[in-house]
Short mmCIF file of C-alpha atoms in Angstrom, two decimals:
data_model
loop_
_atom_site.label_atom_id
_atom_site.label_comp_id
_atom_site.label_asym_id
_atom_site.label_seq_id
_atom_site.Cartn_x
_atom_site.Cartn_y
_atom_site.Cartn_z
CA MET R 1 24.88 -6.00 -11.08
CA SER R 2 25.55 -6.19 -14.55
CA LEU R 3 23.45 -7.58 -17.67
CA GLU R 4 24.36 -9.28 -20.74
CA ILE R 5 22.46 -7.48 -23.65
CA SER R 6 22.03 -11.18 -25.46
CA LYS R 7 20.48 -12.58 -22.75
CA ALA R 8 18.35 -9.60 -22.29
CA ILE R 9 17.24 -10.11 -25.81
CA ASP R 10 16.74 -13.83 -24.99
CA LEU R 11 13.98 -12.98 -22.28
CA LEU R 12 12.07 -10.21 -23.93
CA GLN R 13 11.82 -13.00 -26.81
CA GLU R 14 10.53 -15.53 -24.38
CA HIS R 15 8.03 -13.07 -23.07
CA ASP R 16 6.77 -11.75 -26.65
CA LEU R 17 7.86 -8.66 -25.80
CA LEU R 18 10.85 -7.83 -28.69
CA VAL R 19 10.07 -5.73 -31.70
CA SER R 20 13.54 -5.30 -32.79
CA SER R 21 16.97 -5.13 -31.52
CA LYS R 22 20.22 -3.34 -33.46
CA ILE R 23 22.90 -4.23 -31.21
CA LEU R 24 26.36 -2.70 -32.43
CA ASP R 25 28.54 -4.65 -30.06
CA GLU R 26 27.27 -7.96 -29.55
CA ASN R 27 29.27 -8.97 -26.52
CA LEU R 28 28.15 -5.83 -25.16
CA MET R 29 27.29 -6.39 -20.82
CA VAL R 30 25.53 -2.89 -18.85
CA THR R 31 27.12 -2.03 -15.32
CA ASN R 32 24.13 0.83 -15.07
CA ILE R 33 20.63 0.35 -15.19
CA SER R 34 18.28 3.41 -15.13
CA TYR R 35 14.94 5.45 -16.49
CA ASN R 36 15.96 8.88 -15.13
CA SER R 37 18.31 10.61 -17.85
CA ARG R 38 19.09 12.93 -14.85
CA GLU R 39 21.65 10.14 -13.14
CA ASP R 40 24.75 8.89 -13.86
CA GLN R 41 24.46 6.53 -17.03
CA THR R 42 27.88 5.33 -17.62
CA ASN R 43 27.99 1.92 -19.46
CA GLY R 44 23.86 1.58 -18.90
CA ILE R 45 20.82 0.48 -20.29
CA PHE R 46 17.99 3.46 -20.27
CA PHE R 47 14.76 3.00 -20.49
CA CYS R 48 12.50 5.71 -22.63
CA LYS R 49 9.31 5.34 -20.61
CA GLY R 50 6.08 7.50 -19.36
CA ASN R 51 3.68 9.52 -21.03
CA ASN R 52 5.47 12.48 -21.49
CA PHE R 53 9.06 11.03 -22.55
CA LYS R 54 10.60 13.45 -24.56
CA ALA R 55 13.84 12.24 -27.39
CA GLU R 56 15.78 14.99 -25.60
CA TYR R 57 15.66 12.79 -22.28
CA LEU R 58 17.24 10.17 -23.92
CA GLN R 59 19.86 12.42 -25.44
CA GLN R 60 20.37 13.56 -21.95
CA ALA R 61 21.00 10.00 -21.07
CA ILE R 62 23.37 9.30 -24.28
CA ASP R 63 25.62 12.42 -23.43
CA SER R 64 25.94 10.95 -19.47
CA GLY R 65 27.10 7.43 -20.95
CA ALA R 66 24.04 4.89 -21.33
CA ALA R 67 25.21 2.51 -23.96
CA ILE R 68 22.14 1.03 -25.23
CA TYR R 69 18.10 2.31 -24.67
CA VAL R 70 14.95 0.22 -24.70
CA ALA R 71 11.55 2.05 -26.05
CA GLU R 72 8.66 1.26 -27.93
CA LYS R 73 9.69 3.53 -31.05
CA GLU R 74 13.17 4.14 -32.24
CA PHE R 75 14.85 7.72 -31.28
CA ASP R 76 18.10 6.99 -32.24
CA SER R 77 19.85 4.90 -34.61
CA SER R 78 23.29 5.87 -33.93
CA ILE R 79 23.26 3.72 -30.55
CA SER R 80 22.42 0.71 -29.54
CA ASN R 81 18.95 -0.21 -29.09
CA ILE R 82 15.97 -2.96 -28.27
CA ILE R 83 12.33 -2.07 -28.90
CA VAL R 84 9.71 -3.55 -27.54
CA LYS R 85 5.94 -3.82 -27.32
CA ASP R 86 5.84 -3.13 -23.92
CA VAL R 87 8.57 -1.04 -22.55
CA GLN R 88 7.32 -1.34 -18.38
CA LYS R 89 6.71 -4.85 -18.85
CA ALA R 90 10.63 -4.83 -20.39
CA LEU R 91 11.66 -2.37 -17.31
CA SER R 92 10.41 -5.54 -15.08
CA LEU R 93 11.97 -8.02 -16.70
CA LEU R 94 15.37 -6.92 -17.35
CA SER R 95 15.59 -5.25 -13.68
CA ALA R 96 14.38 -8.39 -12.53
CA ALA R 97 17.37 -9.74 -14.32
CA PHE R 98 20.17 -7.41 -13.56
CA TYR R 99 19.69 -7.38 -9.90
CA GLY R 100 20.21 -11.18 -10.32
CA ASN R 101 16.51 -11.72 -9.55
CA PRO R 102 16.79 -11.66 -6.06
CA GLU R 103 12.66 -12.37 -5.80
CA ARG R 104 14.05 -16.03 -6.06
CA GLU R 105 15.82 -16.05 -3.01
CA LEU R 106 12.89 -14.77 -0.91
CA PHE R 107 9.71 -16.30 0.61
CA ILE R 108 7.39 -13.35 -0.37
CA ILE R 109 3.98 -12.45 1.16
CA ALA R 110 2.01 -10.03 -1.05
CA PHE R 111 -1.40 -8.31 -0.06
CA THR R 112 -3.55 -6.17 -1.77
CA GLY R 113 -7.44 -4.28 -1.08
CA THR R 114 -9.29 -0.98 -0.97
CA LYS R 115 -8.33 -0.82 2.91
CA GLY R 116 -5.98 -2.87 5.18
CA LYS R 117 -3.07 -3.12 3.27
CA THR R 118 -0.79 -1.69 4.90
CA THR R 119 -2.19 -2.58 8.61
CA THR R 120 -1.91 -6.57 7.40
CA SER R 121 1.49 -6.06 6.27
CA TYR R 122 2.93 -4.32 9.63
CA PHE R 123 1.15 -6.94 11.34
CA ILE R 124 2.62 -10.01 9.65
CA HIS R 125 5.89 -8.07 9.41
CA ASN R 126 5.98 -7.37 13.43
CA ILE R 127 5.15 -11.28 13.98
CA LEU R 128 7.40 -13.02 11.68
CA ASP R 129 10.26 -10.95 12.56
CA GLU R 130 10.04 -12.20 15.59
CA VAL R 131 10.53 -15.46 14.29
CA TYR R 132 13.23 -14.83 11.62
CA PRO R 133 14.59 -11.67 13.71
CA GLY R 134 16.20 -9.52 11.19
CA LYS R 135 15.52 -11.51 8.19
CA VAL R 136 12.36 -10.15 7.07
CA ALA R 137 12.00 -7.11 4.90
CA LEU R 138 8.70 -4.61 4.44
CA PHE R 139 7.72 -3.06 1.29
CA SER R 140 4.56 -0.78 2.71
CA THR R 141 3.15 2.53 1.78
CA VAL R 142 4.66 4.24 5.16
CA ASP R 143 8.18 2.25 5.33
CA ARG R 144 10.83 0.56 3.34
CA ILE R 145 12.91 -1.91 5.47
CA VAL R 146 15.51 -3.44 3.79
CA GLY R 147 17.62 -4.84 6.24
CA PRO R 148 18.92 -4.98 10.55
CA LYS R 149 20.68 -1.33 10.59
CA PRO R 150 18.73 1.76 10.99
CA GLU R 151 20.13 3.34 7.80
CA ASP R 152 18.12 -0.06 6.17
CA LYS R 153 14.84 2.18 7.24
CA PHE R 154 13.55 4.66 5.23
CA LYS R 155 10.25 6.34 4.22
CA SER R 156 8.27 4.87 0.90
CA ASP R 157 7.21 7.35 -2.02
CA LEU R 158 4.98 5.02 -3.48
CA THR R 159 2.78 1.71 -2.11
CA THR R 160 4.64 -0.89 -4.91
CA PRO R 161 7.41 1.23 -5.89
CA GLU R 162 8.77 1.02 -9.77
CA SER R 163 10.13 -2.43 -10.62
CA MET R 164 13.39 -1.00 -11.00
CA GLU R 165 13.20 0.29 -7.40
CA LEU R 166 11.58 -3.12 -6.28
CA PHE R 167 14.28 -5.02 -7.75
CA ARG R 168 17.07 -3.12 -6.53
CA ASP R 169 15.56 -3.15 -2.83
CA MET R 170 14.85 -6.69 -3.19
CA ARG R 171 18.85 -7.47 -3.71
CA ARG R 172 19.80 -4.98 -1.23
CA ALA R 173 17.41 -6.96 1.29
CA VAL R 174 18.65 -10.18 0.04
CA ASP R 175 22.70 -9.40 0.39
CA ASN R 176 21.65 -7.96 4.35
CA GLY R 177 20.72 -11.30 5.02
CA MET R 178 16.72 -11.49 4.69
CA THR R 179 15.09 -14.49 3.42
CA LYS R 180 11.22 -13.13 3.81
CA LEU R 181 9.82 -10.47 2.06
CA VAL R 182 6.24 -8.87 3.13
CA MET R 183 4.92 -6.31 0.70
CA GLU R 184 1.87 -4.47 -0.31
CA VAL R 185 0.69 -4.69 -3.93
CA SER R 186 -1.46 -1.79 -5.09
CA SER R 187 -3.62 -1.99 -8.58
CA GLN R 188 -1.50 0.62 -9.94
CA ALA R 189 1.36 -1.69 -9.59
CA TYR R 190 -0.60 -4.01 -11.93
CA LYS R 191 -1.74 -1.13 -14.02
CA LYS R 192 1.91 -0.13 -14.61
CA ASN R 193 3.34 -3.13 -14.56
CA ARG R 194 5.63 -2.64 -11.78
CA VAL R 195 5.33 -6.42 -10.42
CA TYR R 196 4.98 -7.56 -13.96
CA GLY R 197 6.95 -11.27 -14.23
CA LEU R 198 7.07 -11.34 -10.42
CA ASN R 199 4.89 -14.37 -8.59
CA PHE R 200 4.67 -14.49 -4.92
CA ASP R 201 4.23 -17.70 -2.52
CA ILE R 202 1.12 -15.98 -0.66
CA GLY R 203 -0.90 -13.57 -2.07
CA GLY R 204 -3.70 -11.83 -0.26
CA PHE R 205 -6.99 -10.23 -1.15
CA LEU R 206 -8.86 -8.08 1.96
CA ASN R 207 -11.92 -6.26 0.16
CA ILE R 208 -12.29 -3.69 -2.72
CA THR R 209 -14.63 -0.89 -2.55
CA PRO R 210 -15.01 2.12 -5.57
CA ASP R 211 -12.26 4.12 -5.21
CA HIS R 212 -8.92 4.97 -7.37
CA ILE R 213 -11.06 5.92 -10.05
CA GLY R 214 -10.49 8.95 -11.74
CA GLU R 215 -8.15 10.76 -14.62
CA ASN R 216 -4.68 9.45 -13.36
CA GLU R 217 -5.51 6.20 -11.86
CA HIS R 218 -8.15 3.43 -12.80
CA PRO R 219 -10.92 4.65 -16.02
CA THR R 220 -13.03 2.52 -14.39
CA TYR R 221 -14.04 -0.16 -11.56
CA ALA R 222 -13.79 -3.05 -13.74
CA ASP R 223 -10.49 -1.79 -14.55
CA TYR R 224 -9.93 -1.52 -10.61
CA LEU R 225 -10.87 -5.29 -10.07
CA TYR R 226 -9.16 -6.81 -12.97
CA CYS R 227 -6.03 -5.25 -11.76
CA LYS R 228 -6.80 -6.26 -8.04
CA LYS R 229 -7.20 -9.59 -9.02
CA GLN R 230 -4.07 -10.20 -10.96
CA LEU R 231 -1.90 -10.45 -7.59
CA LEU R 232 -4.12 -13.62 -6.80
CA ILE R 233 -3.46 -15.00 -10.21
CA ASN R 234 0.19 -14.75 -9.78
CA SER R 235 0.55 -16.42 -6.38
CA LYS R 236 0.72 -19.68 -5.41
CA VAL R 237 -1.18 -19.50 -2.19
CA ASN R 238 -4.36 -16.99 -1.71
CA ILE R 239 -5.91 -16.06 1.28
CA ILE R 240 -9.55 -14.27 0.33
CA ASN R 241 -11.92 -12.23 2.68
CA ALA R 242 -14.89 -14.21 2.00
CA GLN R 243 -16.86 -11.39 2.28
CA THR R 244 -15.29 -8.91 0.23
CA ASN R 245 -17.38 -7.28 -2.59
CA ASP R 246 -17.13 -9.37 -6.09
CA PHE R 247 -15.96 -12.33 -4.46
CA ASP R 248 -17.10 -14.47 -7.17
CA THR R 249 -14.69 -12.73 -9.28
CA VAL R 250 -11.89 -12.52 -7.00
CA ILE R 251 -11.93 -16.56 -6.00
CA ASP R 252 -12.65 -17.36 -9.77
CA ALA R 253 -9.25 -15.39 -10.66
CA ALA R 254 -7.26 -17.09 -7.13
CA ARG R 255 -8.66 -21.43 -8.85
CA GLN R 256 -7.21 -19.71 -12.28
CA THR R 257 -3.63 -20.80 -10.87
CA SER R 258 -4.08 -21.98 -7.34
CA ASP R 259 -6.33 -25.79 -6.54
CA ASP R 260 -8.80 -25.36 -3.83
CA LYS R 261 -6.27 -27.12 -1.13
CA ASP R 262 -4.40 -23.51 -1.31
CA ILE R 263 -7.08 -21.09 -1.23
CA TYR R 264 -7.99 -19.83 2.27
CA LEU R 265 -10.61 -17.73 3.14
CA PHE R 266 -11.71 -15.87 6.10
CA GLY R 267 -14.88 -13.96 7.42
CA ARG R 268 -16.72 -12.53 10.72
CA ASP R 269 -19.23 -14.91 11.86
CA THR R 270 -19.52 -17.30 8.96
CA LYS R 271 -19.70 -20.78 7.82
CA ASP R 272 -19.46 -20.34 4.43
CA ALA R 273 -15.44 -19.75 5.09
CA ASP R 274 -12.50 -21.81 6.46
CA PHE R 275 -12.22 -19.73 9.05
CA SER R 276 -14.99 -17.48 11.14
CA ILE R 277 -13.86 -14.31 13.38
CA SER R 278 -16.07 -13.02 16.28
CA SER R 279 -15.49 -10.02 18.72
CA LYS R 280 -14.87 -10.18 22.02
CA GLU R 281 -14.21 -7.24 23.61
CA ALA R 282 -12.90 -3.36 22.65
CA THR R 283 -11.67 -0.76 24.87
CA LEU R 284 -9.63 2.44 23.17
CA SER R 285 -6.28 0.69 23.19
CA ASP R 286 -6.64 -2.48 22.12
CA SER R 287 -9.28 -5.76 21.37
CA ILE R 288 -9.93 -9.42 21.69
CA PHE R 289 -11.42 -11.54 19.24
CA ASP R 290 -11.73 -15.36 18.62
CA ILE R 291 -10.99 -17.56 15.42
CA SER R 292 -12.77 -20.93 14.89
CA SER R 293 -11.99 -22.95 11.75
CA VAL R 294 -15.10 -23.96 10.07
CA THR R 295 -13.62 -26.42 7.91
CA GLU R 296 -10.87 -29.52 7.79
CA LYS R 297 -8.62 -27.34 6.10
CA GLY R 298 -8.73 -24.57 8.52
CA LYS R 299 -8.29 -27.46 11.53
CA ALA R 300 -5.61 -28.41 10.16
CA LEU R 301 -3.51 -24.98 10.69
CA GLY R 302 -3.93 -24.82 14.13
CA VAL R 303 -4.55 -21.14 14.50
CA ASP R 304 -8.13 -21.35 16.32
CA GLY R 305 -8.33 -19.58 19.90
CA GLU R 306 -8.34 -16.24 21.24
CA TYR R 307 -6.09 -13.50 20.42
CA LYS R 308 -5.36 -9.55 21.87
CA LEU R 309 -4.41 -7.14 19.41
CA GLY R 310 -3.03 -3.89 20.54
CA VAL R 311 -4.68 -2.02 17.60
CA VAL R 312 -8.04 -0.73 17.99
CA GLY R 313 -11.36 -1.45 15.70
CA ASP R 314 -13.17 -4.09 14.63
CA PHE R 315 -12.18 -4.13 11.40
CA ASN R 316 -8.59 -4.52 12.14
CA GLU R 317 -9.27 -8.18 13.34
CA LEU R 318 -10.33 -8.87 10.14
CA ASN R 319 -6.94 -7.69 8.83
CA ALA R 320 -5.28 -9.71 12.05
CA THR R 321 -6.90 -12.78 10.37
CA ALA R 322 -5.38 -12.24 7.29
CA ALA R 323 -2.26 -11.95 9.25
CA ILE R 324 -2.58 -14.86 11.06
CA ILE R 325 -3.32 -17.02 7.84
CA ALA R 326 -0.34 -15.49 6.34
CA SER R 327 2.05 -16.41 9.00
CA ARG R 328 1.36 -19.94 10.28
CA LEU R 329 2.11 -20.59 6.32
CA ALA R 330 4.98 -19.17 6.61
CA GLN R 331 5.98 -21.30 9.74
CA ALA R 332 5.38 -19.37 12.81
CA ASP R 333 3.99 -21.30 15.63
CA LYS R 334 0.67 -19.68 17.16
CA ALA R 335 2.19 -18.51 20.23
CA ASP R 336 4.63 -16.09 18.52
CA ILE R 337 1.61 -15.02 16.40
CA ALA R 338 -0.06 -14.23 19.07
CA ASP R 339 2.73 -12.71 20.93
CA GLY R 340 3.50 -10.37 17.66
CA LEU R 341 -0.06 -9.23 17.28
CA ARG R 342 -0.22 -8.21 21.25
CA THR R 343 2.46 -5.74 20.46
CA ALA R 344 2.04 -4.70 16.86
CA ARG R 345 2.01 -1.15 16.11
CA VAL R 346 1.03 0.36 12.74
CA PRO R 347 2.56 4.22 12.26
CA GLY R 348 -0.61 6.60 11.38
CA ARG R 349 -3.51 3.36 11.57
CA MET R 350 -5.29 3.79 14.76
CA GLU R 351 -2.77 5.45 16.85
CA HIS R 352 -4.45 7.12 19.55
CA ILE R 353 -3.71 10.13 21.95
CA ASN R 354 -4.80 10.46 25.23
CA THR R 355 -4.96 13.83 26.19
CA LYS R 356 -5.71 15.63 30.00
CA SER R 357 -9.00 17.79 29.18
CA HIS R 358 -9.27 17.28 25.32
CA GLY R 359 -10.97 14.02 24.51
CA THR R 360 -8.81 11.15 22.89
CA ILE R 361 -7.17 11.54 19.75
CA PHE R 362 -7.18 8.98 16.97
CA VAL R 363 -4.80 9.39 13.97
CA ASP R 364 -5.73 7.02 10.94
CA TYR R 365 -5.04 6.84 7.53
CA ALA R 366 -8.54 6.05 6.57
CA HIS R 367 -8.59 7.72 3.33
CA ASN R 368 -11.59 6.93 1.22
CA TYR R 369 -15.24 6.01 2.14
CA ALA R 370 -14.96 2.27 3.15
CA SER R 371 -12.02 2.85 5.63
CA MET R 372 -13.92 6.00 7.42
CA LYS R 373 -17.11 4.43 7.61
CA ALA R 374 -15.66 0.99 9.00
CA LEU R 375 -13.19 3.68 11.65
CA LEU R 376 -16.35 5.60 12.27
CA GLY R 377 -18.81 3.31 12.49
CA PHE R 378 -16.95 1.33 15.25
CA LEU R 379 -16.27 4.58 16.90
CA ARG R 380 -19.71 5.22 17.34
CA THR R 381 -20.78 1.94 18.18
CA GLU R 382 -18.37 1.96 21.10
CA TYR R 383 -18.67 4.89 22.27
CA PRO R 384 -22.23 5.97 21.36
CA LYS R 385 -22.44 9.13 24.05
CA SER R 386 -18.73 10.80 22.87
CA ASN R 387 -19.29 13.61 20.04
CA ILE R 388 -17.05 12.09 16.99
CA LYS R 389 -15.14 15.07 15.35
CA VAL R 390 -13.44 14.64 12.35
CA VAL R 391 -10.33 16.74 10.89
CA VAL R 392 -10.24 15.41 7.28
CA GLY R 393 -9.19 16.43 3.40
CA SER R 394 -9.29 14.68 0.17
CA PRO R 395 -6.34 14.44 -2.48
CA GLY R 396 -6.48 16.17 -5.70
CA ASN R 397 -6.08 14.88 -9.19
CA LYS R 398 -7.40 11.21 -8.26
CA GLY R 399 -9.65 9.50 -6.16
CA VAL R 400 -12.49 12.27 -7.00
CA SER R 401 -15.19 9.78 -5.81
CA ARG R 402 -13.51 10.18 -2.72
CA ARG R 403 -15.23 13.31 -1.88
CA ALA R 404 -18.38 12.56 -1.90
CA GLY R 405 -17.89 9.31 -0.03
CA PHE R 406 -16.31 11.45 3.19
CA ALA R 407 -19.61 13.45 2.62
CA LYS R 408 -21.66 10.65 3.23
CA VAL R 409 -19.67 9.14 6.02
CA LEU R 410 -19.65 12.38 7.66
CA THR R 411 -23.17 12.94 7.56
CA ASP R 412 -24.09 9.54 8.88
CA LEU R 413 -21.46 9.01 11.84
CA ALA R 414 -19.91 12.18 12.51
CA ASP R 415 -21.27 15.10 14.80
CA SER R 416 -18.35 17.86 13.47
CA ALA R 417 -16.06 17.97 10.85
CA ILE R 418 -13.30 20.23 9.77
CA LEU R 419 -12.29 20.04 6.24
CA THR R 420 -8.75 20.30 5.50
CA THR R 421 -5.68 19.90 3.22
CA ASP R 422 -4.42 16.80 1.88
CA ASP R 423 -1.97 16.42 -1.16
CA PRO R 424 -4.37 18.64 -2.90
CA GLY R 425 -1.69 18.27 -5.98
CA PHE R 426 -2.47 20.71 -8.55
CA GLU R 427 -5.89 21.70 -7.70
CA ASP R 428 -7.04 24.28 -5.11
CA PRO R 429 -7.63 22.44 -1.96
CA ALA R 430 -10.50 25.38 -1.07
CA ASP R 431 -12.33 24.02 -4.11
CA ILE R 432 -11.84 20.12 -2.74
CA CYS R 433 -13.26 21.25 0.45
CA LYS R 434 -15.88 23.18 -1.40
CA GLN R 435 -16.84 19.97 -3.14
CA ILE R 436 -17.04 17.63 -0.26
CA ASP R 437 -18.68 20.28 1.89
CA GLU R 438 -21.80 20.64 -0.63
CA LYS R 439 -22.69 17.29 -0.10
CA ILE R 440 -23.05 17.08 3.47
CA ASP R 441 -26.27 17.09 5.55
CA HIS R 442 -25.37 20.18 7.89
CA SER R 443 -28.23 19.36 9.80
CA ARG R 444 -27.08 16.64 11.21
CA VAL R 445 -23.45 17.67 11.23
CA ASP R 446 -21.37 21.28 11.95
CA VAL R 447 -18.85 21.75 9.59
CA LYS R 448 -15.95 24.58 9.10
CA THR R 449 -13.27 24.52 6.62
CA ILE R 450 -9.87 25.62 7.36
CA ILE R 451 -7.44 24.87 4.69
CA ASP R 452 -4.37 25.05 6.91
CA ARG R 453 -4.14 21.53 8.13
CA PRO R 454 -2.01 22.47 11.41
CA SER R 455 -4.48 24.60 12.32
CA ALA R 456 -7.70 22.46 11.73
CA ILE R 457 -5.79 20.48 13.68
CA ARG R 458 -5.45 23.14 16.78
CA GLU R 459 -9.03 24.36 16.20
CA MET R 460 -10.52 20.72 16.95
CA ILE R 461 -8.59 19.96 19.65
CA GLU R 462 -8.73 23.30 21.33
CA THR R 463 -12.34 23.05 20.90
CA SER R 464 -12.65 19.31 21.98
CA GLY R 465 -13.10 18.04 25.88
CA GLY R 466 -14.49 15.56 28.34
CA SER R 467 -15.55 12.27 26.44
CA ASP R 468 -15.01 13.65 22.94
CA ILE R 469 -13.27 11.52 20.16
CA VAL R 470 -11.31 13.80 17.63
CA VAL R 471 -10.33 12.09 14.71
CA LEU R 472 -7.68 13.20 12.76
CA ALA R 473 -8.01 11.13 9.02
CA ALA R 474 -6.85 10.32 5.83
CA LYS R 475 -3.19 11.29 6.63
CA GLY R 476 -1.67 9.27 9.06
CA ASP R 477 1.86 9.46 9.46
CA ASP R 478 2.53 10.78 6.15
CA ALA R 479 5.37 13.33 6.38
CA TYR R 480 4.67 15.32 3.30
CA GLN R 481 1.74 17.37 1.65
CA LYS R 482 2.24 16.89 -2.01
CA THR R 483 1.21 20.18 -3.72
CA ASN R 484 2.01 21.01 -7.38
CA GLY R 485 4.02 18.27 -7.97
CA VAL R 486 6.39 18.76 -4.98
CA ASP R 487 6.28 16.74 -1.68
CA VAL R 488 6.29 19.80 0.71
CA PRO R 489 7.85 18.54 4.17
CA TYR R 490 4.81 18.14 6.71
CA PRO R 491 5.49 17.10 10.19
CA SER R 492 2.43 14.47 9.92
CA ASP R 493 -0.84 14.67 12.47
CA PRO R 494 0.48 12.91 15.27
CA VAL R 495 3.47 14.94 15.36
CA VAL R 496 1.31 17.75 14.86
CA ALA R 497 -1.22 16.88 17.00
CA ARG R 498 1.00 16.21 19.94
CA LYS R 499 3.25 19.85 19.61
CA ILE R 500 -0.22 21.27 20.14
CA LEU R 501 -1.26 19.27 23.00
CA LYS R 502 2.25 20.15 24.73
CA ASP R 503 1.55 24.11 23.71
CA ILE R 504 -2.07 23.65 25.44
CA GLU R 505 -1.24 21.27 28.32
CA GLY R 506 1.99 21.82 29.45
#
């Protein structure tokens, strides 16, 4: 990979990002790209980014061989440099160019939403991988798949990675023969300009509720909504939940760059969309639902009929409908779509574990009020005679509103709860649990706090039985606890639960 600096300057000028440039070698072509000063910088272009960036980081990069740096102000005049208005936008544009614009060789399907992004992305990937075996990449909160070999699948550290890693992994996918990419796009991806300059073939908007508002995320709900809707503005074809909050704002965003013929709406039991879905049957292991077209545009897609989903939850039927529409637009036929949904599995999403005598255990990533309400509401409706028992925590230093949200949903829908640790960051997990506990109505739900998460899970499983439903919430398949700036290895909730069951049930 390489980047000709003269062409980089032209690209920055084209996007009105260039402030000035000082190039000591007019023929400079870099063969390395980085924003981490601890990496090898030999003949590289180094980006000075981040709120906590220090001049000594640049000096480390220069000492390690950097040939040029990009920044929003001049740090060192003795080396070639490019000064830009926004270094994050510059990083995205120049990373794409450095890796040979791999996005142009991929059909990209992207989804956003407060909840359901990961599930929908896995549904689509499962369907399309059957139709185009070994040709479909996946960038999700849980996994990154950039090729057909085992070493081409690895755990993600961000829902949407930094732009440099994003285009690097796209290049790896293309080089591995992949032609399609399914990806999640978070609000932070637009807030931090990680996907600046990137256009999508299909963009989907699942829903939005107040979340991710806090000191390290979005200052206001309006800012959160603004970032979310950018995906639609930057997509050729849009798929939108017609029953989402702020629907008028969302569809207006889609119409900025797409004609109505390229906007597909779906909803539950509605006439105000192109597709209406209705639930038919649900068990502890799957659900059956119908899709019927309301408009001629919907009928033309040819997806009407009954579908069986291998993941429970009526809320997942909406995610599945979005996946069906996207897969059909990607030229999958109806039979392949139905087969793909029937076998779909999502790590840490409505993963159920049967026990001999300790009830039924569900592991789910539900990590905010909306997703927890949908999950517990479904379980309460389907199993009204069961006790619903929840193990849950809330992260530190972000999404502070989730704490009150968890308290409300536990009060409304749970019979008992154990509050515990979940990515406490730089906060004391006991304080986080206390903030949740203070807002719970203890006359309606039994609550205790056990800070050690495996111990909390063990306590809940050991004290459950019969028709009890145990919900291990908010962590899903996550194999780390983010604590004091360190990713501390954690076995993951399903692994912990299965080990406990082996200990107590044999």
